[in-house]
């Protein structure tokens, strides 16, 4: 019997919030095609496997082998391949992050499978995704029995947890093959940073933020909202904030529920990375710039005056002041 | 001695506002201006930098495209690549990433028959397809290790490379045995502009052309775009203007709460 296979990837022992979205999308596919929902959970614990069952998986195969604490493409691919060859899933669902994108290419070739990345909707036989940097949507069709899909973060509703839901949990026996890529070390990003790809809200600063000091204000704004901090290329190239915060054609592609663009004009190369946001708030002195024209809510004014007032107002409403 | 490097590039539309033929649902690319995919410029630059770092190295630029797409090879030659290969012909064009990567891998294998290829470099993704998986797929066909999202090649010789991979939560250092494939990101370098001498040499350079017959097989796609369409139109927004910053802030927070965008 075939199945839907969710690849649940821990990162350094931590579960990835996008896993719940994969389970949500996987459960819907499984119900529609009357197949079981299988999850393979890598770098984890039995307790985490139980949570996958409570969030909709019928069967969870997990391993916590010590070589899997950090991401090594060949080893992770070996586990998913061994599982897929045995279980013959019709769909393999992965997150659209560096791990998911690394694995997707290897899995597709080894399983002779069609591949679509950053999928935002699944309907019938089609996978919908953006191409031309968000200027067009594409409906992708497959001619292979297995499809490998990476899902765009925030595009699918996360599976809710039903404690007491039962399913099968099996620990995989994994003997790592020798690899030609070896993990050496990890240097963590500044503590307390929320990753752009996993954020429901993003506060982005552009050239209008004026300098590294201006980004302190933006960071405080993001912190007040529990949002991640983004930037335009103009701000990154000026050295005000590291590249990992860049959104756009040559940076990250994001699709949060709320994107707040402060002092960013909305050039096409920037819009390429964020036009999929559900709601855009623009704060800008120039009411006529493209970002203000595209925004769900456009606030006309000087960001240095507005943002401190907005922070105060939010704190007030939260009862913190 | 030295490394033989292959850098894979694509000629892509330089404008992002493309239209769809409503009868076929396919993207209209005729008449558009094409140029080297912006993110491939970093891969070309990195290949040339490795050549400058490791004496005796060579860089071959490889693309799959039409006769007109040769322009992208000449662009890369003018930026310091030594030789160029065009994969072309109706049996190779128009494939998905599965078919394209299979052809690229076959070309790399064919080049390796002449002199062993140590490294294949790729840009992060193309600005038309946006998939970002061709590096990984090409490596899989070759059974090579692959690391994507690479922001720095700390050291490299004919047998191994130490690379920095940008992850969502920080930087991984990975040691790779060669041959291997590496997918680069923008942070890896600052691409130089072509030199006048490079441009002159590129104009005259001979380009090797291989078709499916030269590769010995016809790659087969597993996915296709049934149709493309413009994204849903954004409804006209709300504008908040005038009044003191405190008033505007209050109105914004009201609007956010109303839309359930604040918790
Ligand atoms: C190949 C290529 C790739 C690129 N990739 C990217 C990419 O990935 N990401 C990206 O962002 N860009 C990218 N760009 C650059 C892009 O074209 C723009 O140059 C850039 O996005 C502009 O950034 P900005 O909006 O911050 O700056 P500007 O366009 O200069 O806009 C600044 C804005 O700030 C406003 N402002 C100024 N002062 C204030 C104030 N006190 N209060 C409120 N508003 C104020 C101004 O009205 C203006 O709208 C790329 C370009 C190329 C050619």
XYZ file of C-alpha atoms and ligand atoms in Angstrom:
637
model
C 0.000 0.000 0.000
C 1.127 3.477 -0.853
C 1.224 6.419 1.530
C 1.931 10.121 1.974
C 5.358 10.685 3.502
C 6.179 13.742 5.602
C 9.870 14.364 6.246
C 10.105 15.885 9.730
C 13.512 17.469 10.159
C 14.751 18.544 13.518
C 17.400 21.188 13.613
C 19.994 20.515 16.286
C 17.456 18.645 18.368
C 14.771 21.318 18.065
C 11.590 20.512 16.177
C 10.909 22.752 13.208
C 7.560 24.598 13.406
C 7.021 23.975 9.685
C 6.662 20.264 10.448
C 3.131 20.962 11.732
C 2.300 22.598 8.391
C 3.668 19.569 6.519
C 1.483 17.321 8.671
C -1.541 19.546 7.982
C -0.986 19.364 4.228
C -0.092 15.659 4.410
C -3.236 14.790 6.401
C -5.422 16.510 3.789
C -3.700 14.584 0.957
C -3.933 11.326 2.877
C -7.651 11.768 3.573
C -8.398 12.760 -0.021
C -6.537 9.747 -1.434
C -7.448 7.323 1.385
C -3.809 6.604 2.124
C -2.071 6.510 5.492
C 0.057 9.452 6.595
C 3.576 8.367 7.337
C 6.264 10.551 8.890
C 9.972 9.971 9.035
C 11.495 11.961 11.890
C 15.225 12.568 11.858
C 17.482 13.617 14.711
C 14.796 13.309 17.339
C 13.416 11.572 20.402
C 10.525 9.146 20.984
C 8.657 11.923 22.741
C 8.823 14.089 19.628
C 7.578 11.107 17.575
C 4.524 10.937 19.839
C 3.720 14.578 19.089
C 3.722 13.798 15.335
C 1.102 11.112 15.961
C -0.963 13.576 17.990
C -0.752 15.965 15.044
C -2.102 13.533 12.496
C 0.560 10.972 11.519
C -0.658 7.364 11.362
C 2.826 5.962 11.613
C 6.099 7.578 12.642
C 9.510 6.142 11.875
C 12.115 7.971 13.904
C 15.796 7.957 14.631
C 17.896 9.863 17.091
C 21.218 8.490 15.868
C 24.034 10.732 17.180
C 25.389 11.406 13.651
C 22.120 13.192 12.831
C 22.293 16.061 15.290
C 23.460 18.378 12.498
C 22.370 18.276 8.881
C 24.458 16.128 6.535
C 22.627 15.818 3.225
C 23.872 12.359 2.274
C 22.979 10.777 5.644
C 19.543 12.345 5.857
C 18.894 11.406 2.219
C 19.904 7.810 2.989
C 17.206 7.563 5.680
C 14.458 9.065 3.547
C 15.478 6.951 0.540
C 15.472 3.713 2.517
C 12.018 4.589 3.847
C 10.656 5.684 0.462
C 11.948 2.592 -1.334
C 10.131 0.421 1.166
C 6.936 2.435 1.569
C 6.481 3.693 -2.017
C 4.818 7.000 -1.093
C 2.904 8.954 -3.746
C 4.076 12.263 -2.239
C 7.109 13.195 -0.174
C 6.635 16.489 1.665
C 9.630 18.526 2.812
C 10.066 22.006 4.287
C 11.284 24.763 1.942
C 14.415 25.506 3.940
C 18.082 24.748 3.250
C 17.697 21.168 4.499
C 14.533 20.527 2.511
C 15.923 21.990 -0.675
C 19.183 20.039 -0.283
C 17.335 16.765 0.172
C 14.726 17.346 -2.519
C 17.189 17.246 -5.412
C 18.854 14.043 -4.272
C 15.559 12.283 -3.508
C 13.965 13.247 -6.823
C 16.851 11.827 -8.855
C 17.255 8.636 -6.829
C 13.497 7.962 -6.804
C 12.953 9.040 -10.444
C 10.420 11.530 -9.133
C 9.058 14.842 -10.364
C 9.941 17.738 -8.106
C 8.350 21.076 -7.241
C 9.736 23.527 -4.687
C 8.020 26.233 -2.640
C 4.596 24.765 -3.265
C 1.849 27.023 -1.903
C -1.236 24.951 -2.744
C -2.052 21.347 -3.562
C -5.156 20.578 -5.492
C -5.979 17.341 -7.238
C -2.941 16.328 -9.251
C -1.497 19.824 -9.377
C 1.043 21.593 -7.205
C 0.848 25.351 -7.315
C 3.994 27.419 -6.896
C 5.349 30.806 -7.869
C 7.911 31.358 -10.575
C 9.366 34.492 -12.143
C 9.931 35.699 -8.576
C 6.299 35.831 -7.641
C 5.185 37.531 -10.837
C 3.478 34.362 -12.015
C 1.873 31.296 -10.492
C 2.496 27.906 -12.082
C 0.352 24.788 -11.896
C 2.796 21.869 -11.991
C 1.760 18.440 -13.233
C 3.672 15.185 -12.722
C 4.216 12.092 -14.830
C 5.998 10.087 -12.119
C 4.381 7.855 -9.485
C 6.345 9.623 -6.730
C 6.371 13.416 -6.331
C 8.854 15.284 -4.188
C 7.481 18.590 -2.912
C 8.944 21.268 -0.692
C 6.187 23.365 0.869
C 6.382 27.109 1.255
C 6.285 28.128 4.934
C 2.999 29.672 6.139
C 1.098 28.441 3.084
C -0.589 25.446 4.779
C -2.471 25.482 8.052
C -0.528 23.694 10.810
C -1.999 20.416 12.113
C -3.477 20.830 15.572
C -2.476 18.594 18.447
C -5.021 16.081 19.726
C -3.536 14.507 22.798
C -4.452 10.877 23.083
C -4.590 10.341 19.300
C -2.882 7.046 18.623
C -0.636 5.725 15.900
C 2.328 3.450 15.378
C 5.762 4.592 16.438
C 8.830 2.670 15.295
C 12.462 3.449 15.943
C 14.567 3.021 12.796
C 17.753 1.067 12.957
C 20.155 3.322 11.116
C 23.717 2.497 10.201
C 25.276 5.546 8.594
C 27.008 4.978 5.266
C 30.417 6.555 4.897
C 29.945 10.063 3.577
C 32.081 12.385 1.529
C 30.622 15.401 3.298
C 31.403 15.759 6.958
C 29.957 18.167 9.504
C 32.756 20.126 11.180
C 31.220 22.821 13.373
C 28.310 25.179 13.902
C 28.282 28.825 14.799
C 24.858 29.986 15.998
C 23.258 33.195 14.881
C 22.803 35.856 17.563
C 20.534 34.521 20.279
C 16.924 35.645 20.209
C 16.749 36.079 16.424
C 13.580 34.771 14.799
C 14.228 33.193 11.401
C 12.602 35.011 8.468
C 11.243 31.806 6.978
C 9.435 30.760 10.137
C 8.015 34.127 11.141
C 4.327 35.047 11.075
C 5.359 38.682 11.114
C 8.337 40.467 9.573
C 9.476 44.047 10.141
C 11.713 45.155 7.275
C 13.914 48.207 7.079
C 15.132 49.913 3.921
C 17.418 52.783 3.082
C 15.005 55.105 4.866
C 16.108 53.572 8.181
C 19.291 55.595 7.720
C 21.890 53.465 9.502
C 22.697 50.769 12.048
C 21.170 52.964 14.782
C 17.895 53.079 12.894
C 17.922 49.284 12.845
C 18.019 49.312 16.662
C 14.617 50.991 16.518
C 13.407 48.433 13.951
C 14.676 45.573 16.117
C 12.724 46.946 19.056
C 9.638 47.244 16.839
C 10.064 43.631 15.657
C 10.582 42.487 19.235
C 7.377 44.213 20.377
C 5.455 42.343 17.692
C 7.289 39.014 18.097
C 8.313 39.427 14.468
C 11.516 38.660 12.542
C 13.721 41.414 11.188
C 14.136 41.833 7.423
C 16.017 44.307 5.260
C 16.315 45.560 1.712
C 19.489 45.116 -0.257
C 20.166 48.842 0.039
C 20.321 48.466 3.835
C 22.420 45.279 3.672
C 24.864 46.712 1.140
C 25.285 49.771 3.350
C 26.481 47.437 6.096
C 23.676 48.306 8.526
C 22.533 44.706 8.960
C 23.889 41.256 7.931
C 22.974 39.646 4.623
C 20.958 36.851 6.219
C 18.191 39.426 6.816
C 17.909 40.377 3.140
C 14.552 39.810 1.470
C 14.234 39.772 -2.306
C 15.563 38.458 -5.564
C 19.059 37.916 -4.215
C 17.949 37.285 -0.643
C 15.200 35.249 0.992
C 11.672 34.690 -0.256
C 9.117 35.080 2.522
C 5.333 34.911 2.820
C 4.364 35.956 6.358
C 0.884 36.899 7.529
C 2.109 40.437 8.189
C 4.972 42.231 6.443
C 5.780 45.734 7.687
C 8.059 47.630 5.289
C 9.648 50.710 6.851
C 11.508 53.140 4.611
C 11.584 50.629 1.748
C 10.437 51.877 -1.645
C 9.317 48.502 -3.020
C 11.547 48.031 -6.051
C 10.665 44.995 -8.132
C 13.718 43.027 -6.903
C 12.588 43.521 -3.314
C 8.928 42.762 -4.063
C 10.127 39.522 -5.671
C 10.876 38.200 -2.201
C 7.773 39.306 -0.311
C 4.844 39.839 -2.666
C 3.317 36.605 -1.359
C 2.804 38.172 2.102
C -0.833 37.994 3.182
C -0.847 41.591 4.486
C 1.591 44.395 3.820
C 1.925 47.493 5.973
C 4.098 50.244 4.526
C 5.498 53.142 6.517
C 6.992 55.742 4.220
C 7.237 59.502 3.691
C 6.571 58.996 -0.029
C 2.920 58.020 -0.497
C 3.532 57.414 -4.198
C 6.279 54.765 -3.990
C 5.457 51.203 -5.181
C 5.472 49.711 -1.650
C 2.850 52.216 -0.490
C 0.793 51.533 -3.623
C 0.835 47.767 -3.004
C 0.278 47.915 0.732
C -2.800 46.624 2.542
C -2.288 49.551 4.926
C -0.088 52.478 3.894
C 0.951 54.865 6.651
C 2.291 58.160 5.356
C 4.952 59.677 7.568
C 8.445 59.704 9.007
C 9.344 56.303 10.406
C 11.474 57.834 13.185
C 8.387 59.599 14.531
C 5.849 56.883 13.781
C 7.579 53.719 14.980
C 8.179 54.872 18.605
C 4.506 55.888 18.789
C 3.389 52.553 17.334
C 5.543 50.632 19.835
C 4.026 52.632 22.697
C 0.509 52.115 21.361
C 0.966 48.340 21.030
C 2.366 48.083 24.553
C -0.568 50.115 25.832
C -3.107 47.801 24.211
C -1.300 44.764 25.545
C -1.669 46.302 28.956
C 2.071 46.501 29.382
C 1.980 50.249 29.952
C 47.902 20.067 -10.805
C 45.097 22.477 -10.117
C 41.337 21.992 -10.163
C 39.149 21.541 -13.189
C 36.000 23.476 -12.394
C 32.696 23.483 -14.249
C 30.326 26.366 -13.598
C 26.712 25.933 -14.718
C 24.822 29.055 -15.803
C 21.537 29.978 -17.446
C 20.443 32.741 -19.762
C 17.237 34.125 -18.257
C 14.879 37.052 -18.923
C 16.254 40.174 -17.277
C 12.793 41.565 -16.725
C 10.472 40.005 -14.194
C 7.234 41.374 -15.623
C 6.479 38.572 -18.043
C 3.147 37.774 -19.633
C 1.251 34.576 -20.206
C -0.275 33.490 -23.514
C -3.877 33.060 -22.391
C -4.631 30.371 -24.976
C -1.746 28.047 -24.046
C -1.177 29.155 -20.457
C 2.554 29.300 -21.190
C 4.934 32.195 -20.486
C 5.684 34.453 -23.456
C 9.440 34.904 -23.614
C 9.852 36.026 -27.241
C 11.180 39.537 -27.549
C 12.310 39.728 -23.913
C 15.812 40.861 -23.061
C 17.928 37.969 -21.740
C 21.106 38.049 -19.651
C 23.099 35.835 -17.312
C 20.908 34.787 -14.367
C 21.958 37.324 -11.678
C 22.698 34.658 -9.043
C 24.944 32.760 -11.494
C 27.331 35.713 -11.585
C 28.476 34.730 -8.082
C 29.179 31.147 -9.153
C 31.230 32.350 -12.154
C 33.186 34.768 -9.972
C 33.881 32.081 -7.373
C 35.124 29.674 -10.055
C 37.509 32.327 -11.388
C 38.698 33.153 -7.853
C 39.504 29.494 -7.178
C 41.432 29.396 -10.463
C 43.426 32.415 -9.315
C 44.014 30.803 -5.911
C 45.041 27.324 -7.062
C 47.630 27.440 -9.862
C 46.987 25.195 -12.842
C 43.192 25.323 -12.467
C 40.757 25.664 -15.372
C 37.152 26.859 -15.557
C 34.648 25.538 -18.089
C 31.300 27.291 -18.297
C 28.349 25.067 -19.159
C 24.808 25.941 -20.166
C 21.799 24.190 -21.633
C 19.963 26.432 -24.058
C 19.306 27.574 -27.598
C 21.881 28.928 -30.054
C 20.968 32.433 -28.863
C 21.767 31.452 -25.276
C 25.446 31.208 -26.256
C 25.553 34.858 -25.227
C 25.625 33.729 -21.599
C 28.698 31.598 -22.278
C 30.522 34.524 -23.896
C 29.570 36.674 -20.907
C 31.142 34.101 -18.557
C 34.226 33.786 -20.782
C 34.667 37.561 -20.619
C 34.643 37.272 -16.814
C 37.541 34.827 -16.813
C 36.278 31.350 -17.727
C 38.577 29.421 -20.092
C 36.271 27.304 -22.226
C 32.561 26.907 -22.880
C 30.090 24.138 -23.647
C 26.565 24.605 -24.989
C 24.085 21.742 -24.638
C 21.448 22.295 -27.260
C 18.912 20.809 -29.642
C 15.178 20.075 -29.458
C 15.675 16.897 -27.430
C 17.376 18.798 -24.600
C 15.436 22.071 -24.558
C 12.304 22.657 -22.509
C 12.901 19.975 -19.892
C 12.187 20.196 -16.173
C 14.982 20.299 -13.568
C 15.137 16.481 -13.590
C 15.893 16.335 -17.330
C 18.099 19.428 -17.301
C 20.234 18.174 -14.420
C 20.588 14.795 -16.118
C 21.952 16.491 -19.243
C 24.291 18.721 -17.195
C 25.575 15.683 -15.309
C 26.172 13.796 -18.554
C 28.140 16.758 -19.924
C 30.227 16.931 -16.741
C 30.893 13.206 -17.047
C 31.917 13.688 -20.679
C 34.246 16.542 -19.703
C 35.683 14.344 -16.945
C 36.600 11.824 -19.609
C 38.894 14.460 -21.106
C 40.320 15.639 -17.761
C 38.810 14.905 -14.360
C 36.361 17.542 -13.104
C 36.863 18.314 -9.402
C 34.120 20.808 -8.738
C 30.796 21.927 -10.215
C 29.540 25.354 -9.122
C 25.991 26.681 -9.323
C 24.066 29.874 -8.507
C 21.426 29.770 -5.749
C 18.505 29.578 -8.161
C 17.357 31.023 -11.465
C 15.165 34.097 -11.592
C 12.694 32.431 -13.980
C 12.097 28.943 -12.557
C 13.147 29.814 -8.973
C 13.587 26.166 -8.019
C 17.134 26.097 -6.580
C 17.508 22.324 -6.901
C 19.622 21.844 -10.019
C 22.905 21.737 -8.064
C 21.564 18.942 -5.851
C 20.024 17.031 -8.733
C 23.154 17.255 -10.901
C 25.254 16.014 -7.974
C 22.832 13.138 -7.418
C 23.168 11.977 -11.038
C 26.944 12.036 -10.620
C 26.815 10.483 -7.147
C 28.781 13.437 -5.815
C 28.245 15.121 -2.457
C 26.581 18.511 -2.671
C 26.352 21.487 -0.345
C 24.059 24.406 -1.174
C 23.701 27.835 0.438
C 27.489 28.211 0.549
C 28.667 31.671 1.622
C 32.377 30.931 1.780
C 34.895 28.415 0.478
C 37.448 28.656 3.250
C 39.995 26.326 1.688
C 40.154 24.105 -1.346
C 42.612 21.818 -3.093
C 42.311 18.942 -5.567
C 40.976 16.549 -2.961
C 38.844 18.490 -0.463
C 37.115 21.767 0.378
C 36.067 23.373 3.646
C 32.894 25.404 3.099
C 30.587 27.600 5.182
C 26.907 26.915 4.709
C 24.366 29.559 5.708
C 21.547 27.832 7.602
C 18.441 29.495 9.021
C 19.938 29.402 12.531
C 23.607 30.089 11.837
C 26.639 28.843 9.934
C 27.624 25.198 9.421
C 31.166 24.356 8.419
C 31.285 21.302 6.165
C 34.270 19.388 4.879
C 33.674 18.019 1.397
C 35.678 15.449 -0.482
C 36.013 16.298 -4.159
C 34.609 15.805 -6.716
C 31.598 17.675 -5.390
C 28.930 20.200 -6.313
C 28.509 23.513 -4.514
C 25.527 25.866 -4.675
C 26.594 29.437 -3.905
C 24.710 32.408 -2.440
C 25.159 36.120 -3.043
C 27.270 36.663 0.043
C 30.129 34.534 -1.286
C 31.814 37.325 -3.251
C 31.449 40.560 -5.160
C 31.474 39.717 -8.897
C 33.855 41.776 -11.016
C 32.849 43.289 -14.317
C 34.193 41.795 -17.539
C 37.496 43.309 -18.673
C 37.918 44.744 -22.156
C 40.523 42.084 -22.912
C 38.165 39.422 -21.630
C 35.395 40.702 -23.871
C 37.662 40.612 -26.926
C 38.810 37.083 -26.170
C 35.232 35.927 -25.490
C 34.061 37.189 -28.858
C 36.573 34.997 -30.669
C 36.380 31.932 -28.412
C 35.255 28.626 -29.897
C 32.239 27.110 -28.177
C 31.791 23.348 -27.958
C 28.251 22.257 -28.837
C 26.752 18.965 -27.764
C 23.303 17.606 -28.535
C 21.430 14.656 -27.024
C 23.186 12.446 -29.606
C 26.597 13.527 -28.249
C 25.463 12.777 -24.709
C 24.085 9.439 -25.826
C 20.544 9.691 -24.486
C 17.414 11.814 -24.440
C 16.542 13.043 -20.940
C 12.957 12.695 -19.838
C 11.026 15.165 -17.685
C 8.922 14.132 -14.711
C 7.111 17.420 -14.154
C 5.716 20.090 -16.414
C 3.994 23.417 -16.002
C 0.433 22.815 -17.120
C -0.246 26.556 -17.081
C 0.969 29.809 -15.664
C -1.198 32.677 -14.509
C -0.743 36.058 -12.858
C -1.078 36.025 -9.060
C -4.387 37.242 -7.629
C -4.705 41.006 -7.728
C -4.156 42.782 -4.423
C -7.257 44.763 -3.501
C -6.686 48.496 -3.098
C -5.272 49.259 0.308
C -6.155 51.597 3.087
C -4.184 54.817 3.520
C -3.514 56.424 6.896
C -2.383 60.016 6.601
C -2.412 63.304 8.523
C -2.621 63.937 12.243
C 0.064 63.471 14.864
C 2.282 60.347 15.010
C 0.283 59.286 18.094
C -2.989 59.511 16.175
C -1.594 57.612 13.202
C -0.181 54.951 15.522
C -3.588 54.530 17.172
C -5.328 54.191 13.807
C -2.743 51.669 12.599
C -3.049 49.515 15.718
C -6.864 49.663 15.406
C -6.627 48.515 11.794
C -4.229 45.682 12.700
C -6.467 44.495 15.538
C -9.501 44.611 13.284
C -7.706 42.353 10.801
C -6.569 40.071 13.632
C -2.930 40.779 12.826
C -1.960 41.582 16.385
C -2.255 39.175 19.252
C 20.136 41.947 -9.830
C 19.570 42.719 -8.679
C 19.173 42.042 -7.539
C 18.626 42.735 -6.451
N 18.205 42.008 -5.362
C 17.596 42.672 -4.337
C 17.097 41.959 -3.200
O 17.240 40.734 -3.070
N 16.483 42.665 -2.232
C 16.313 44.033 -2.291
O 15.739 44.596 -1.368
N 16.802 44.716 -3.336
C 17.434 44.081 -4.360
N 17.942 44.811 -5.392
C 17.991 46.273 -5.259
C 16.684 46.993 -5.574
O 16.660 47.256 -6.958
C 16.592 48.325 -4.836
O 17.739 49.091 -5.106
C 16.466 48.192 -3.324
O 15.490 47.240 -2.997
C 16.080 49.509 -2.747
O 16.084 49.431 -1.361
P 15.272 50.476 -0.487
O 13.831 50.367 -0.790
O 15.698 50.263 0.915
O 15.890 51.863 -0.939
P 15.255 53.074 -1.739
O 14.691 52.626 -3.030
O 16.268 54.135 -1.760
O 14.018 53.504 -0.861
C 14.126 54.150 0.367
C 12.731 54.512 0.798
O 12.771 55.063 2.101
C 11.833 56.125 2.182
N 12.248 56.988 3.304
C 13.367 57.736 3.405
N 13.422 58.332 4.613
C 12.319 57.944 5.301
C 11.817 58.228 6.608
N 12.468 59.019 7.457
N 10.644 57.666 6.965
C 9.971 56.859 6.118
N 10.406 56.562 4.863
C 11.572 57.098 4.469
C 11.898 56.782 0.824
O 10.714 57.517 0.553
C 12.039 55.554 -0.091
O 10.766 55.060 -0.471
C 18.492 44.138 -6.489
C 18.907 44.819 -7.636
C 19.430 44.139 -8.719
C 19.838 44.910 -9.932
